[in-house]
XYZ file of C-alpha atoms in Angstrom:
145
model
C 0.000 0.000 0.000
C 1.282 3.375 -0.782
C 2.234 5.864 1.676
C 0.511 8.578 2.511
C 1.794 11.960 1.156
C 4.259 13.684 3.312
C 2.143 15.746 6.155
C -0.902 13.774 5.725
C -3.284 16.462 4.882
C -6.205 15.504 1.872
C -8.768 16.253 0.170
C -10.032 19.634 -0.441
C -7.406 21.832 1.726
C -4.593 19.872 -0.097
C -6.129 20.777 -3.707
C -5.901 24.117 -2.484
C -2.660 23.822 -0.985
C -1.068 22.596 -3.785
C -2.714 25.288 -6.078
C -1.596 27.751 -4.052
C 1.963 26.394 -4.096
C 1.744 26.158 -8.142
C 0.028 29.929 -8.677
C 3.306 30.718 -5.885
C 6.028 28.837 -8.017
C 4.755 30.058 -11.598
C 4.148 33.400 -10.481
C 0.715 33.069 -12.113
C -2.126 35.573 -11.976
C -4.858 33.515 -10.568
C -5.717 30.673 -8.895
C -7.456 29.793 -11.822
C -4.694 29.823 -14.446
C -2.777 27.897 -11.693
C -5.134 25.198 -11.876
C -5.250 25.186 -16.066
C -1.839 24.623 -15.744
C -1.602 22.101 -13.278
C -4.862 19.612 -15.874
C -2.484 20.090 -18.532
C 0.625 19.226 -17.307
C -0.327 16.478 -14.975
C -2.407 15.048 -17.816
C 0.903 14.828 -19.927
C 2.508 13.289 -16.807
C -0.296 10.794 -17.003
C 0.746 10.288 -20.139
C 4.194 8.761 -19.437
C 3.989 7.144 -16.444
C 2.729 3.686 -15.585
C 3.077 1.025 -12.933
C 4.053 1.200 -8.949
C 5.317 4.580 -9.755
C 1.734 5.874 -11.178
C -0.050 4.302 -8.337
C 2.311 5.665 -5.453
C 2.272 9.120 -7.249
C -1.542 9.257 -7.400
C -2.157 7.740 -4.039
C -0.136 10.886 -2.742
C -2.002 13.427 -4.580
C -4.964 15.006 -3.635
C -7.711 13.274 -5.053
C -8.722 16.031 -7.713
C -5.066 15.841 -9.247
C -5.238 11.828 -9.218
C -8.023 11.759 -10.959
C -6.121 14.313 -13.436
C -3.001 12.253 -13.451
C -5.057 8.587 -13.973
C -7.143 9.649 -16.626
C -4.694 9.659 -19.087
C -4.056 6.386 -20.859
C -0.089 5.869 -20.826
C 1.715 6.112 -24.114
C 3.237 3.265 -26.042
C 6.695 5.215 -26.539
C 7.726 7.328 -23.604
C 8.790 11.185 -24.337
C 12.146 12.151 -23.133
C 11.956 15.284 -20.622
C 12.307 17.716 -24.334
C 10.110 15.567 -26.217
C 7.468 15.670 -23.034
C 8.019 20.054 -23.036
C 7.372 19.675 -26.677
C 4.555 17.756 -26.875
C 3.074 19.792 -24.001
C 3.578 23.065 -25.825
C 2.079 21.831 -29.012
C -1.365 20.813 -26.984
C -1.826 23.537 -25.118
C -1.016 25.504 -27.614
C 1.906 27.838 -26.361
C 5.714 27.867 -26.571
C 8.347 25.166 -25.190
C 9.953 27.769 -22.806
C 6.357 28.410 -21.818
C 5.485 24.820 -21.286
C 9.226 24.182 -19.495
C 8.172 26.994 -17.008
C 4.626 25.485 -16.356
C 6.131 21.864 -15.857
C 8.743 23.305 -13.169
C 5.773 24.984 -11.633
C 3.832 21.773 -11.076
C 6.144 19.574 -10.736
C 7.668 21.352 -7.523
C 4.495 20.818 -6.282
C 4.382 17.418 -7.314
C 7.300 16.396 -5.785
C 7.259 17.902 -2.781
C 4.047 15.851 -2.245
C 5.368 12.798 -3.482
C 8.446 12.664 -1.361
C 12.465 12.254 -2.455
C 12.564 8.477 -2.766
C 9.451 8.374 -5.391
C 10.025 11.364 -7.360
C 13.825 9.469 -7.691
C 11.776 6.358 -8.780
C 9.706 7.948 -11.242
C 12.814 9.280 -12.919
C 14.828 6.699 -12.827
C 11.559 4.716 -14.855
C 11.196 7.940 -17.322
C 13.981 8.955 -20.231
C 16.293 10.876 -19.966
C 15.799 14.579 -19.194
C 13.185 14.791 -16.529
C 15.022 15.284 -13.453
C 15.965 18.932 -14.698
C 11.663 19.030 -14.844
C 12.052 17.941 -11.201
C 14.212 20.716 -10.325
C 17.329 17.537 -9.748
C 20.417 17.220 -11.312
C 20.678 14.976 -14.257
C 23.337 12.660 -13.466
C 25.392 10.239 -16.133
C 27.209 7.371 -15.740
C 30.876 8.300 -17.378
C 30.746 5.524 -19.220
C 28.512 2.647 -20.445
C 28.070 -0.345 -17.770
């Protein structure tokens, strides 16, 4: 069973919460345009994810960005982290440094919700370039194993 997310608050006042903490991050106008951009790029998230690691991460959300998150049926080829910016920019129908500052926005959120240990999980399952998104250094091996 996953673990609940870190401070144990749900529902409602978390939705908020975490709102709040994306309209704070982005430095966006509303609470409103917060929220549009925390559907769109939690739906793209959806999008790439699958397994423990979507289960654990929606289990720790607050119920109203689960249901965001799960809705989405996973892809059949994962997006690296410029492909994902890309892709999110082309459907919501605004620029790739646009949709790179919307993704940090969330997923600061996001991660500080999920915890260290998943959000290293999740992208250690995604391709390459999504711990940048994460706000984490993207680490290589020097050479191949």
């Amino acid at each position: 069973m996953a673990a609940p997310a870190p401070g144990g608050v749900t529902g409602a006042a978390s939705y908020t919460r975490m709102l709040e903490r994306v309209r704070y991050e982005g430095a966006y106008p509303t609470r409103e345009r917060a929220e549009e951009v925390v559907h769109s790029v939690l739906a793209a998230l959806g999008r790439q994810l699958v397994g423990d690691e979507r289960v654990e991460l929606a289990a720790r959300l607050p119920v109203e960005a689960a249901l965001v998150l799960t809705a989405e049926v996973p892809a059949t080829a994962p997006l690296t982290g410029w492909e994902f910016v890309k892709d999110l920019a082309r459907r919501t129908g605004s620029t790739p440094a646009t949709s790179r500052w919307n993704v940090g926005a969330v997923l600061a959120a996001v991660s500080q919700l999920a915890g260290p240990e998943l959000v290293d999980r999740i992208i250690g399952r995604l391709p390459s370039g999504y711990a940048l998104l994460f706000g984490k250094a993207e680490l290589h091996s020097p050479w191949p194993r």
